[in-house]
PDB file of C-alpha atoms in Angstrom:
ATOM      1  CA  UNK O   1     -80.699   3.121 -74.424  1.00 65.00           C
ATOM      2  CA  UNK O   2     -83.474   3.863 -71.498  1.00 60.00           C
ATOM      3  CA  UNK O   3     -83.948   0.690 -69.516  1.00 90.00           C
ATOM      4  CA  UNK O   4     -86.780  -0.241 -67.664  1.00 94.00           C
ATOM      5  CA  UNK O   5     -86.164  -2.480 -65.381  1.00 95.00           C
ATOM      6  CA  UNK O   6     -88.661  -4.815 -62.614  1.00 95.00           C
ATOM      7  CA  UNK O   7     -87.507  -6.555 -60.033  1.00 88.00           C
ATOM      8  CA  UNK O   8     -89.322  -9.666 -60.089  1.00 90.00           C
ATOM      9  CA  UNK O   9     -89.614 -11.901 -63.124  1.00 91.00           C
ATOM     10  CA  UNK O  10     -92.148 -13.985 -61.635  1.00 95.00           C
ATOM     11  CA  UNK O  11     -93.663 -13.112 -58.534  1.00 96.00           C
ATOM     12  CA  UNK O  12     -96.441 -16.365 -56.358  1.00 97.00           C
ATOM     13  CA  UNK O  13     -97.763 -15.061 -53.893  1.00 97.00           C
ATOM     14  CA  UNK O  14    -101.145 -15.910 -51.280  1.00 97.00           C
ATOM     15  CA  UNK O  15    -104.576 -14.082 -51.347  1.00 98.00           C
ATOM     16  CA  UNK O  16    -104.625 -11.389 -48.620  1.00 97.00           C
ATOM     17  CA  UNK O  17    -101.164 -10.822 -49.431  1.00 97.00           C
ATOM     18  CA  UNK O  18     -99.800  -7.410 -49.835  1.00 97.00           C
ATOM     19  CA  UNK O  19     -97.428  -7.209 -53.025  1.00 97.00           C
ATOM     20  CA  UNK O  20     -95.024  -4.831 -54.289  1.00 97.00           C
ATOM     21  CA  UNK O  21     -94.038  -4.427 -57.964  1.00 97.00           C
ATOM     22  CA  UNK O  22     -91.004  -2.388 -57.812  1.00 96.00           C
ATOM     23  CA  UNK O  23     -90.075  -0.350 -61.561  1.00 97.00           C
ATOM     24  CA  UNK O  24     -86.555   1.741 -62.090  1.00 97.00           C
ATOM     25  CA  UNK O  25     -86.152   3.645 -65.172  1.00 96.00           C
ATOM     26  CA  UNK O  26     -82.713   5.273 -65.539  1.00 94.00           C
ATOM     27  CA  UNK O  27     -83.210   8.573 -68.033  1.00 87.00           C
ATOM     28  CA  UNK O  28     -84.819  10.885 -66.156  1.00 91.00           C
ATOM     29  CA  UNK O  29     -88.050  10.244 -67.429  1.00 90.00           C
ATOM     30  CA  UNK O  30     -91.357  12.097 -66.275  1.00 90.00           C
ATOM     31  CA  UNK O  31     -94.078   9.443 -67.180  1.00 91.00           C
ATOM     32  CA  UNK O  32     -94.104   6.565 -65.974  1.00 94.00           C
ATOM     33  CA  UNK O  33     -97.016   3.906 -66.307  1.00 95.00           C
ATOM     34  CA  UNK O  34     -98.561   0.317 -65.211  1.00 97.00           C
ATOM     35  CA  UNK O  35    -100.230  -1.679 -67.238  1.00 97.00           C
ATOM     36  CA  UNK O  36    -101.337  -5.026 -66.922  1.00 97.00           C
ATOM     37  CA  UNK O  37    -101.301  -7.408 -69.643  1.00 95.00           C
ATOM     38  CA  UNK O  38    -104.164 -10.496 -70.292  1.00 93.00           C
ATOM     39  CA  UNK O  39    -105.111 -12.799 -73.038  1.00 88.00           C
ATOM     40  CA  UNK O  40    -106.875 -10.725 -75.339  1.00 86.00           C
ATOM     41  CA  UNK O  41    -107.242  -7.899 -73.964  1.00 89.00           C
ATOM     42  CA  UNK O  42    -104.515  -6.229 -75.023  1.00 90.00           C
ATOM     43  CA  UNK O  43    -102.579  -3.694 -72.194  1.00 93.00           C
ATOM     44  CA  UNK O  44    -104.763  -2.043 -69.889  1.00 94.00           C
ATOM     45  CA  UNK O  45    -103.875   0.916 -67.899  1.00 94.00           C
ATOM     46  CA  UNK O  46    -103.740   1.235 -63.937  1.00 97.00           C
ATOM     47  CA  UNK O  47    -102.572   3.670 -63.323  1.00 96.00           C
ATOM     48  CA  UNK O  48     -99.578   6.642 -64.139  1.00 94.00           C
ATOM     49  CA  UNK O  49     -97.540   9.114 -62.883  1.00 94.00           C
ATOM     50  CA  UNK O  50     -96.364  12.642 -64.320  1.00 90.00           C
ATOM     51  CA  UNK O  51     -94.152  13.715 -61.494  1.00 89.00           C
ATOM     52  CA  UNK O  52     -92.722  13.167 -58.468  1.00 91.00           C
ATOM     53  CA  UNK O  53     -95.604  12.141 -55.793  1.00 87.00           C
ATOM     54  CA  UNK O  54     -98.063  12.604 -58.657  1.00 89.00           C
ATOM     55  CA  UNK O  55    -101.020  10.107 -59.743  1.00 93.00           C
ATOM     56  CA  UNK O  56    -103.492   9.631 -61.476  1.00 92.00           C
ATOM     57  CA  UNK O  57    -106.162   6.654 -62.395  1.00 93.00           C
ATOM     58  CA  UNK O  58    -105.880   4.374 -65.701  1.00 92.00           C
ATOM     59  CA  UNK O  59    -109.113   2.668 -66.744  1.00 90.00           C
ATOM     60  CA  UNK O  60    -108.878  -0.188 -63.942  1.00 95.00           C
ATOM     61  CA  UNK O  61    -107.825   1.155 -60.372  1.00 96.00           C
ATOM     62  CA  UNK O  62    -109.598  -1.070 -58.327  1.00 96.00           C
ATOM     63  CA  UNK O  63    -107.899  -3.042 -55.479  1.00 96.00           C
ATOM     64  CA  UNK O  64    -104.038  -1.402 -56.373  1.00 98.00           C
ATOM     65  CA  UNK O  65    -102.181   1.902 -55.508  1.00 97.00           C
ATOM     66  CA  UNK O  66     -99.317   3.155 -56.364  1.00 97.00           C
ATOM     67  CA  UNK O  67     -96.314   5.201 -54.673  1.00 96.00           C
ATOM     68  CA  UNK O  68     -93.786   7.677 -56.963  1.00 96.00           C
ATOM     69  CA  UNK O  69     -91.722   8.857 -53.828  1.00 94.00           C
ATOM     70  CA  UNK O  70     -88.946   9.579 -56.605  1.00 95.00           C
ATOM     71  CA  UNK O  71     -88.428  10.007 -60.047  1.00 95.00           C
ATOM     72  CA  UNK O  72     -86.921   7.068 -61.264  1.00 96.00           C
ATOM     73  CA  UNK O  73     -89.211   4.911 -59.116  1.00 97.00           C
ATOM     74  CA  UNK O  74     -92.776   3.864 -59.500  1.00 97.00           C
ATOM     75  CA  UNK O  75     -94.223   0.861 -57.131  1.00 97.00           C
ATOM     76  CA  UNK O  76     -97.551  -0.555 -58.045  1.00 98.00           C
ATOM     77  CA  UNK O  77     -99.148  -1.815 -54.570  1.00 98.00           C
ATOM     78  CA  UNK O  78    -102.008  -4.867 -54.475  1.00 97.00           C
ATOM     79  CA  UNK O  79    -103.285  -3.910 -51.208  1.00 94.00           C
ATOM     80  CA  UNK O  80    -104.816  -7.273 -50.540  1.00 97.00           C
ATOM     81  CA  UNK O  81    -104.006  -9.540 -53.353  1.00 97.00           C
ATOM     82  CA  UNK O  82    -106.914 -11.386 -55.504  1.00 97.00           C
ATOM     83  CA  UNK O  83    -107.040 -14.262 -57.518  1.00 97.00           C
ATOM     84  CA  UNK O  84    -108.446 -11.685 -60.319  1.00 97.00           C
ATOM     85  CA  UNK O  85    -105.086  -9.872 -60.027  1.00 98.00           C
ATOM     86  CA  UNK O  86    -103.288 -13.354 -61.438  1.00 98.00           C
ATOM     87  CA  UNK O  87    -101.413 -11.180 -64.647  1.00 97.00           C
ATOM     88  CA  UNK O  88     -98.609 -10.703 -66.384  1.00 96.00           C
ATOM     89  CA  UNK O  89     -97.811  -6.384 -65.100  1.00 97.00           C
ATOM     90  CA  UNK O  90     -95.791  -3.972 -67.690  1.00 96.00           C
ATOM     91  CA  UNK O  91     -94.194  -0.820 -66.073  1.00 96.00           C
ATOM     92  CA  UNK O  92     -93.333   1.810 -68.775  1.00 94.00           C
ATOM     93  CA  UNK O  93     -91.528   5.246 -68.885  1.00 92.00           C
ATOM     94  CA  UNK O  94     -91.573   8.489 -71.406  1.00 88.00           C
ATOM     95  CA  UNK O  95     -90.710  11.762 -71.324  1.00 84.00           C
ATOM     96  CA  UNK O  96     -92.763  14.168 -71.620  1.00 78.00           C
ATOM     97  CA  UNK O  97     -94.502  15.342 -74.818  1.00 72.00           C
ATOM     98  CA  UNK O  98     -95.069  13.490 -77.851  1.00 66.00           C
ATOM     99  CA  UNK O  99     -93.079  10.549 -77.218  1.00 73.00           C
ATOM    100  CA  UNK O 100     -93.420   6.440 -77.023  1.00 79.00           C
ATOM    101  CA  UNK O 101     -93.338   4.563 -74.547  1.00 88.00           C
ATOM    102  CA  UNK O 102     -90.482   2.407 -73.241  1.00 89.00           C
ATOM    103  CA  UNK O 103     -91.342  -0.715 -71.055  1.00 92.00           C
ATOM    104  CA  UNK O 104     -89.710  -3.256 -68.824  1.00 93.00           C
ATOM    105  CA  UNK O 105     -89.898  -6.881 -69.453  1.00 91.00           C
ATOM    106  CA  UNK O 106     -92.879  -7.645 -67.221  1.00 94.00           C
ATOM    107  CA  UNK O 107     -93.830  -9.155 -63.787  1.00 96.00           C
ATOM    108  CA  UNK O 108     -96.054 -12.609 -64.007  1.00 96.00           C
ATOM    109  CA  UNK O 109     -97.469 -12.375 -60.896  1.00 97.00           C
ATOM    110  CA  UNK O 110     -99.451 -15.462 -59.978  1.00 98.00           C
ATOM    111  CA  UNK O 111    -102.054 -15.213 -57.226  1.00 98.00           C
ATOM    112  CA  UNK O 112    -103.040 -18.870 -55.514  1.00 97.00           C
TER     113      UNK O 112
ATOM    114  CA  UNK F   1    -114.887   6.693 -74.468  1.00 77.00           C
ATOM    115  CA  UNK F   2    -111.741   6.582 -76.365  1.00 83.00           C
ATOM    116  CA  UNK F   3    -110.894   2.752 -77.763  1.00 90.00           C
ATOM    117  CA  UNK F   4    -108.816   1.019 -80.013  1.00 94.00           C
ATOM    118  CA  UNK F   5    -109.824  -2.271 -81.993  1.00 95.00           C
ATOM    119  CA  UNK F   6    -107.963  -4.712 -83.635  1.00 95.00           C
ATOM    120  CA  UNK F   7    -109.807  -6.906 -86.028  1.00 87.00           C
ATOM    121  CA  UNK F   8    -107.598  -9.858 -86.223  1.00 88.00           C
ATOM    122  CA  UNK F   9    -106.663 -11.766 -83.010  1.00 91.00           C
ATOM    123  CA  UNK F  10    -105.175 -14.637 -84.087  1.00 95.00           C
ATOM    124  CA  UNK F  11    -103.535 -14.737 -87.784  1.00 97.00           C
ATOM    125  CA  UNK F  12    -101.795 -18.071 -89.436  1.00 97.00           C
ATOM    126  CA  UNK F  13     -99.254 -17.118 -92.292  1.00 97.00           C
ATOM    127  CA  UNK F  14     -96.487 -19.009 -94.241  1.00 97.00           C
ATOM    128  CA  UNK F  15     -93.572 -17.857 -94.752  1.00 96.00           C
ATOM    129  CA  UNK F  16     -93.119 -15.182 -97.795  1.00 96.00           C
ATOM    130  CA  UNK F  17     -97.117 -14.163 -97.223  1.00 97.00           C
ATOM    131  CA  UNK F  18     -97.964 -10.606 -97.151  1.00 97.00           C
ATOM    132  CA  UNK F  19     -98.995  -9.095 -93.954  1.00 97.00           C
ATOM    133  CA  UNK F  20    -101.804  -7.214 -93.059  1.00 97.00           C
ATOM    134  CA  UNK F  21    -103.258  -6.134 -89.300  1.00 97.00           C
ATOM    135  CA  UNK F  22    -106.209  -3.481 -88.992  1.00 96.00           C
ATOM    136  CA  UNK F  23    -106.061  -1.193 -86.493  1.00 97.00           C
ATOM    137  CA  UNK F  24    -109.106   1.566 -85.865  1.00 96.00           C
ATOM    138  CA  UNK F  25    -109.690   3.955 -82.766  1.00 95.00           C
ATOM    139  CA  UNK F  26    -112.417   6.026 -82.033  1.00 91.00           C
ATOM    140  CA  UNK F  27    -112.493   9.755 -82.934  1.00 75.00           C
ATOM    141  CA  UNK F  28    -111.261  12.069 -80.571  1.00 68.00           C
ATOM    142  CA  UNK F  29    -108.791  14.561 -82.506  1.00 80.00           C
ATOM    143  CA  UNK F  30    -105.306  14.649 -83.229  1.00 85.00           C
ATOM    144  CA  UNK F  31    -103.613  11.515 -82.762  1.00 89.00           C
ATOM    145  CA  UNK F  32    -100.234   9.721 -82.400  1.00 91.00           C
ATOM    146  CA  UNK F  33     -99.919   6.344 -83.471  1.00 94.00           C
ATOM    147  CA  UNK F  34     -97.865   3.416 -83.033  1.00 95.00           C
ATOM    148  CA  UNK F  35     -97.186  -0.527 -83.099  1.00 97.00           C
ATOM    149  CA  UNK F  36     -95.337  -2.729 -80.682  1.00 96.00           C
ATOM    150  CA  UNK F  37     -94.383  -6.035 -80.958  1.00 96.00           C
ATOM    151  CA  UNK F  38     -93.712  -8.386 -78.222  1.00 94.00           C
ATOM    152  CA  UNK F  39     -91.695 -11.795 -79.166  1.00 94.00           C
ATOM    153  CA  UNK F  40     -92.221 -14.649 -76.952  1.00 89.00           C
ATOM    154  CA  UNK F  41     -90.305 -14.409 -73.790  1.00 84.00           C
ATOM    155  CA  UNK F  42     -89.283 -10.492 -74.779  1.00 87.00           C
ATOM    156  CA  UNK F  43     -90.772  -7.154 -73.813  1.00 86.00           C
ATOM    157  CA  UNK F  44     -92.892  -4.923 -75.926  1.00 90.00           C
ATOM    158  CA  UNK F  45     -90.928  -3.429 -78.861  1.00 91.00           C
ATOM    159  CA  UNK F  46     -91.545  -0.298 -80.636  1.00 91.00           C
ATOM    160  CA  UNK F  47     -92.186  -0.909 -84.320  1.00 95.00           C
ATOM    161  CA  UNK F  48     -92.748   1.949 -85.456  1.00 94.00           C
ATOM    162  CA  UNK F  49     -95.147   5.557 -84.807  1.00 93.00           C
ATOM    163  CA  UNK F  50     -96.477   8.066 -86.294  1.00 94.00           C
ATOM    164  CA  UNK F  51     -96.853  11.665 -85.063  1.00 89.00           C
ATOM    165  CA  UNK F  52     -97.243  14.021 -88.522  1.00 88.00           C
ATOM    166  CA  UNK F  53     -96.656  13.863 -91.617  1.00 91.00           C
ATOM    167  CA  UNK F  54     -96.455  11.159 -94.361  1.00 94.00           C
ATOM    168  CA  UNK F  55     -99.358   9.110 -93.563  1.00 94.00           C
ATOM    169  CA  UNK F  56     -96.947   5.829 -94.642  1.00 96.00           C
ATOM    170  CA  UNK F  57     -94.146   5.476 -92.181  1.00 96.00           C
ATOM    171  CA  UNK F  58     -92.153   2.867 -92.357  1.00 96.00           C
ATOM    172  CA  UNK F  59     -90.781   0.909 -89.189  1.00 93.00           C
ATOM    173  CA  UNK F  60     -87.830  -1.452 -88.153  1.00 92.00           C
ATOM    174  CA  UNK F  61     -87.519  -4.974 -89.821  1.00 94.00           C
ATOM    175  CA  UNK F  62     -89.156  -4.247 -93.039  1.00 95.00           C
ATOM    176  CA  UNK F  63     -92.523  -2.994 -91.638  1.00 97.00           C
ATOM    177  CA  UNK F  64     -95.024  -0.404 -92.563  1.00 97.00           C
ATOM    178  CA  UNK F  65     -98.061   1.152 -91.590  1.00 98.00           C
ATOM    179  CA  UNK F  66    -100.029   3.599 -93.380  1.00 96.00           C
ATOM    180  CA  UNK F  67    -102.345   6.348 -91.414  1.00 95.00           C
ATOM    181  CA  UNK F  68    -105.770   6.907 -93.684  1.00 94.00           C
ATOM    182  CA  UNK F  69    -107.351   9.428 -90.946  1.00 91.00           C
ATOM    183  CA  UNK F  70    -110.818   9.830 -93.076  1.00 91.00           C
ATOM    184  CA  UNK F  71    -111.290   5.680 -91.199  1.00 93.00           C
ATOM    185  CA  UNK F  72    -109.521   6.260 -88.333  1.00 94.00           C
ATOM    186  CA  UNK F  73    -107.291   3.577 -89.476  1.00 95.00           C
ATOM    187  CA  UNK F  74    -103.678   2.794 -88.841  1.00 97.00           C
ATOM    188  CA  UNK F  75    -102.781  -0.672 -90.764  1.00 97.00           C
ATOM    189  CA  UNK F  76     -99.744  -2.225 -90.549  1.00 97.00           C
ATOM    190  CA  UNK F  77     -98.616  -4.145 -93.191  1.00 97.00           C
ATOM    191  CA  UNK F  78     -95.266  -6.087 -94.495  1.00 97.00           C
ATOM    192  CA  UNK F  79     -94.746  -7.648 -98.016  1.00 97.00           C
ATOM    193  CA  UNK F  80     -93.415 -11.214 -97.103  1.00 97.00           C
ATOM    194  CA  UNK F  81     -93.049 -12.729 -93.601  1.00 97.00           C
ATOM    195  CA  UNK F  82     -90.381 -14.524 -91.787  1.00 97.00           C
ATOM    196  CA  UNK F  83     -90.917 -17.306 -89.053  1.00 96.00           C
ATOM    197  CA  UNK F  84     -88.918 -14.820 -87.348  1.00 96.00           C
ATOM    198  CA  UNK F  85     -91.766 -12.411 -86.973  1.00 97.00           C
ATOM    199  CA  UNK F  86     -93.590 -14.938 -85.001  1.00 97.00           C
ATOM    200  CA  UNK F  87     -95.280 -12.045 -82.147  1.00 97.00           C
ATOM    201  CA  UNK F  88     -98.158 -10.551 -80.736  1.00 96.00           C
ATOM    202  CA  UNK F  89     -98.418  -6.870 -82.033  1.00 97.00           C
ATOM    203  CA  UNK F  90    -100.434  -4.441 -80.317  1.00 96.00           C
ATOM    204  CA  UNK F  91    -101.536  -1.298 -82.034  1.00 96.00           C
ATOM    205  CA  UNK F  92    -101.847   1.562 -79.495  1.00 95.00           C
ATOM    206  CA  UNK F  93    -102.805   5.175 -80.039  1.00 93.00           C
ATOM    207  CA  UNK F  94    -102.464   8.458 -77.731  1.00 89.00           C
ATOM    208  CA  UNK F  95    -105.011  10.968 -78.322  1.00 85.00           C
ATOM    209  CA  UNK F  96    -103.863  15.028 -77.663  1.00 75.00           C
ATOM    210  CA  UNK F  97    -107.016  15.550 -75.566  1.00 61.00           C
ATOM    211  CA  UNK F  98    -105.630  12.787 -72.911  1.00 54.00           C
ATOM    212  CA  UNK F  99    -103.116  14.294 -71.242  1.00 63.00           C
ATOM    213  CA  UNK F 100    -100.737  11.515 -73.207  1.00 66.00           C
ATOM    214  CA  UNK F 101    -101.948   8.148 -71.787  1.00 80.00           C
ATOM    215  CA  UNK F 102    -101.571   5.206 -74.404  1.00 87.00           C
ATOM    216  CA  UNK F 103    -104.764   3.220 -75.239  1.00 90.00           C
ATOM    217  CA  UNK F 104    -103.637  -0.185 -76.546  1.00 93.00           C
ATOM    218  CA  UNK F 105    -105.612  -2.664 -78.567  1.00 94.00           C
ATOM    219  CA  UNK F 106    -106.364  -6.176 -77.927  1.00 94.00           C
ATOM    220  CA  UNK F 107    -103.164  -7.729 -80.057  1.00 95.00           C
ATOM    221  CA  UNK F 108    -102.910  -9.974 -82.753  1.00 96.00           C
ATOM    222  CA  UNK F 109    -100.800 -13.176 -82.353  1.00 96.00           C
ATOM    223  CA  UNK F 110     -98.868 -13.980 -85.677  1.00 97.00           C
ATOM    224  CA  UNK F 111     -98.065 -17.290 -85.925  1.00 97.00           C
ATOM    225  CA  UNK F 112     -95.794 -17.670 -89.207  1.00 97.00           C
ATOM    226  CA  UNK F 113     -95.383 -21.022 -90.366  1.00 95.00           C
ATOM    227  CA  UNK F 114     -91.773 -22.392 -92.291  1.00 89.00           C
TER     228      UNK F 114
END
């Protein structure tokens, strides 16, 4: 089975803060994805890689970047954490074409 | 832009009920289709997708959902319900034209009662 994994469970940290959400996937997937996940509003897209040092923009951008320095690796970046950014984040990983998605079990980050 | 709705956000069943969640999207073209579920504590879960085909496809754990593309619907459905299907499900659609991102709905929480 492909696993997804995060490194953090559940993540506090302080406004100002810069944060790393580390995701591994281990089957040589070329998409891989962040998401973040609030009270109805469903999954919402950040941003996604197809490749190696590739990226591109999901629906809501603003205040994170991400680094894909490898292919198994994808780190989503809060440059200067918010209290806005308080979420539960979903890394996920396909391969190309017309696939589904697999995802890790999620990072509740908690911004005081 | 390209969206996904689910009607029901919060749904209250007993056990044995039959199960229906809407799903729509906006047009865009040739779609694939699927539903996750997430159990509490647990990560998203692929129920089941649909790609081409017969429109009813039929899913792990006694699910179905049945693709009517005239609505742009995607429905998932299950005949009687166990407290173990207590979940959010999220309906979530990837449209050809998108270079493969996944557009997700809002989720319905299923609350199944003994």
């Amino acid at each position: 089975d492909v696993k997804v994994t995060q490194s953090s469970r559940y993540l506090v940290k302080r406004t100002g803060e810069k944060v790393f959400l580390e995701c591994v996937q281990d089957m040589d997937h070329e998409n891989m994805f962040w998401y973040r996940q609030d009270p109805g509003l469903g999954l919402r897209l950040i941003y996604f890689s197809y490749d190696v040092k590739m990226k591109e923009k999901g629906d809501i951008p603003e205040g994170y970047s991400v680094s894909r320095e490898k292919k198994e690796r994808f780190s989503l970046i809060l440059e200067s954490a918010s209290t806005n950014q308080t979420s539960m984040y979903l890394c996920a990983s396909s391969p190309q074409g017309i696939y589904g998605y697999t995802f890790g079990s999620g990072t509740r980050l908690t911004v005081v | 832009a390209q969206s996904v709705s689910q009607h029901n956000h919060h749904v209250i069943l007993s056990e044995a009920a039959s199960l229906e969640l809407g799903c729509n999207y906006s047009y865009g073209g040739t779609v694939n289709l699927f539903w996750y579920v997430q159990y509490p504590g647990q990560h998203l879960q692929l129920l089941l997708k649909y790609f081409s085909g017969d429109p009813l496809v039929k899913g792990i754990k006694g699910f179905e959902a049945e693709f009517i593309k005239s609505k742009f619907s995607f429905n998932l459905r299950k005949p009687s319900v166990q407290w173990s299907d207590t979940a959010e499900y999220f309906c979530a659609v990837k449209w050809y034209s998108n270079t493969g991102k996944l557009i997700f709905g809002q989720g319905t929480t299923l609350q199944v009662k003994p």
